[in-house]
mmCIF file of C-alpha atoms in Angstrom:
data_model
loop_
_atom_site.group_PDB
_atom_site.id
_atom_site.type_symbol
_atom_site.label_atom_id
_atom_site.label_comp_id
_atom_site.label_asym_id
_atom_site.label_seq_id
_atom_site.Cartn_x
_atom_site.Cartn_y
_atom_site.Cartn_z
ATOM 1 C CA UNK A 93 198.161 226.124 139.067
ATOM 2 C CA UNK A 94 195.832 224.734 141.076
ATOM 3 C CA UNK A 95 196.125 220.864 141.421
ATOM 4 C CA UNK A 96 199.536 220.141 141.195
ATOM 5 C CA UNK A 97 201.799 218.851 143.396
ATOM 6 C CA UNK A 98 204.960 220.583 144.605
ATOM 7 C CA UNK A 99 207.120 218.350 142.565
ATOM 8 C CA UNK A 100 205.215 218.753 139.089
ATOM 9 C CA UNK A 101 205.007 222.959 139.571
ATOM 10 C CA UNK A 102 209.091 222.661 140.167
ATOM 11 C CA UNK A 103 209.069 220.288 137.005
ATOM 12 C CA UNK A 104 207.346 223.263 135.669
ATOM 13 C CA UNK A 105 209.503 225.892 136.079
ATOM 14 C CA UNK A 106 212.114 223.943 135.515
ATOM 15 C CA UNK A 107 210.685 223.366 132.239
ATOM 16 C CA UNK A 108 210.725 227.150 131.895
ATOM 17 C CA UNK A 109 214.044 228.123 133.304
ATOM 18 C CA UNK A 110 215.622 225.725 130.609
ATOM 19 C CA UNK A 111 213.796 227.236 127.562
ATOM 20 C CA UNK A 112 214.837 229.989 128.488
ATOM 21 C CA UNK A 113 218.342 229.429 128.881
ATOM 22 C CA UNK A 114 218.417 227.369 125.603
ATOM 23 C CA UNK A 115 216.889 230.771 123.743
ATOM 24 C CA UNK A 116 219.970 232.731 125.308
ATOM 25 C CA UNK A 117 222.732 230.010 124.940
ATOM 26 C CA UNK A 118 221.390 229.451 120.873
ATOM 27 C CA UNK A 119 221.320 233.445 120.827
ATOM 28 C CA UNK A 120 224.603 233.708 122.423
ATOM 29 C CA UNK A 121 226.333 230.960 119.695
ATOM 30 C CA UNK A 122 224.360 233.162 117.237
ATOM 31 C CA UNK A 123 226.394 235.982 118.013
ATOM 32 C CA UNK A 124 230.103 234.184 118.135
ATOM 33 C CA UNK A 125 229.070 232.762 115.052
ATOM 34 C CA UNK A 126 228.543 235.612 113.056
ATOM 35 C CA UNK A 127 231.027 237.619 114.514
ATOM 36 C CA UNK A 128 233.382 235.141 113.667
ATOM 37 C CA UNK A 129 231.976 235.331 110.021
ATOM 38 C CA UNK A 130 232.726 239.005 110.144
ATOM 39 C CA UNK A 131 235.890 238.371 111.026
ATOM 40 C CA UNK A 132 236.879 236.405 108.413
ATOM 41 C CA UNK A 133 235.265 238.402 105.957
ATOM 42 C CA UNK A 134 237.370 241.257 106.544
ATOM 43 C CA UNK A 135 240.559 239.733 106.824
ATOM 44 C CA UNK A 136 239.931 238.248 103.007
ATOM 45 C CA UNK A 137 241.882 239.862 100.675
ATOM 46 C CA UNK A 138 239.772 240.188 97.645
ATOM 47 C CA UNK A 139 237.294 241.968 100.465
ATOM 48 C CA UNK A 140 239.338 244.555 100.872
ATOM 49 C CA UNK A 141 239.406 247.985 98.802
ATOM 50 C CA UNK A 142 241.743 247.653 95.153
ATOM 51 C CA UNK A 143 243.364 250.698 96.027
ATOM 52 C CA UNK A 144 244.106 250.203 99.922
ATOM 53 C CA UNK A 145 247.830 251.077 100.745
ATOM 54 C CA UNK A 146 247.852 252.894 97.244
ATOM 55 C CA UNK A 147 248.244 257.195 96.365
ATOM 56 C CA UNK A 148 244.826 257.837 94.213
ATOM 57 C CA UNK A 149 246.556 260.068 90.894
ATOM 58 C CA UNK A 150 244.375 263.183 90.913
ATOM 59 C CA UNK A 151 244.245 263.355 86.972
ATOM 60 C CA UNK A 152 242.808 266.799 87.084
ATOM 61 C CA UNK A 153 245.623 268.250 88.695
ATOM 62 C CA UNK A 154 248.064 266.265 86.404
ATOM 63 C CA UNK A 155 246.228 268.240 84.033
ATOM 64 C CA UNK A 156 246.540 270.787 85.904
ATOM 65 C CA UNK A 157 250.491 270.751 85.576
ATOM 66 C CA UNK A 158 250.541 269.910 82.117
ATOM 67 C CA UNK A 159 251.401 265.970 81.819
ATOM 68 C CA UNK A 160 248.909 263.807 79.387
ATOM 69 C CA UNK A 161 246.000 262.308 80.164
ATOM 70 C CA UNK A 162 245.547 258.643 80.864
ATOM 71 C CA UNK A 163 244.721 256.207 77.765
ATOM 72 C CA UNK A 164 242.361 254.123 79.420
ATOM 73 C CA UNK A 165 241.470 253.015 76.310
ATOM 74 C CA UNK A 166 241.459 248.668 75.901
ATOM 75 C CA UNK A 167 242.931 249.117 72.325
ATOM 76 C CA UNK A 168 246.502 248.474 71.918
#
């Protein structure tokens, strides 16, 4: 950086600091937005498992116990 005045050297360093601050700020804002979107996604009821909070039926154990198998046909 030969041939630059003291003020020009300060301005060059100031630009580099500003760019690194903008990069860091953009990264932080991006991460915050991603975390907020993930939390919103996880809170939506439609994104939960359909059997959440229910006990799944063990068809094999039911058949061994003599119960009839469930009828899953769509015909009425």
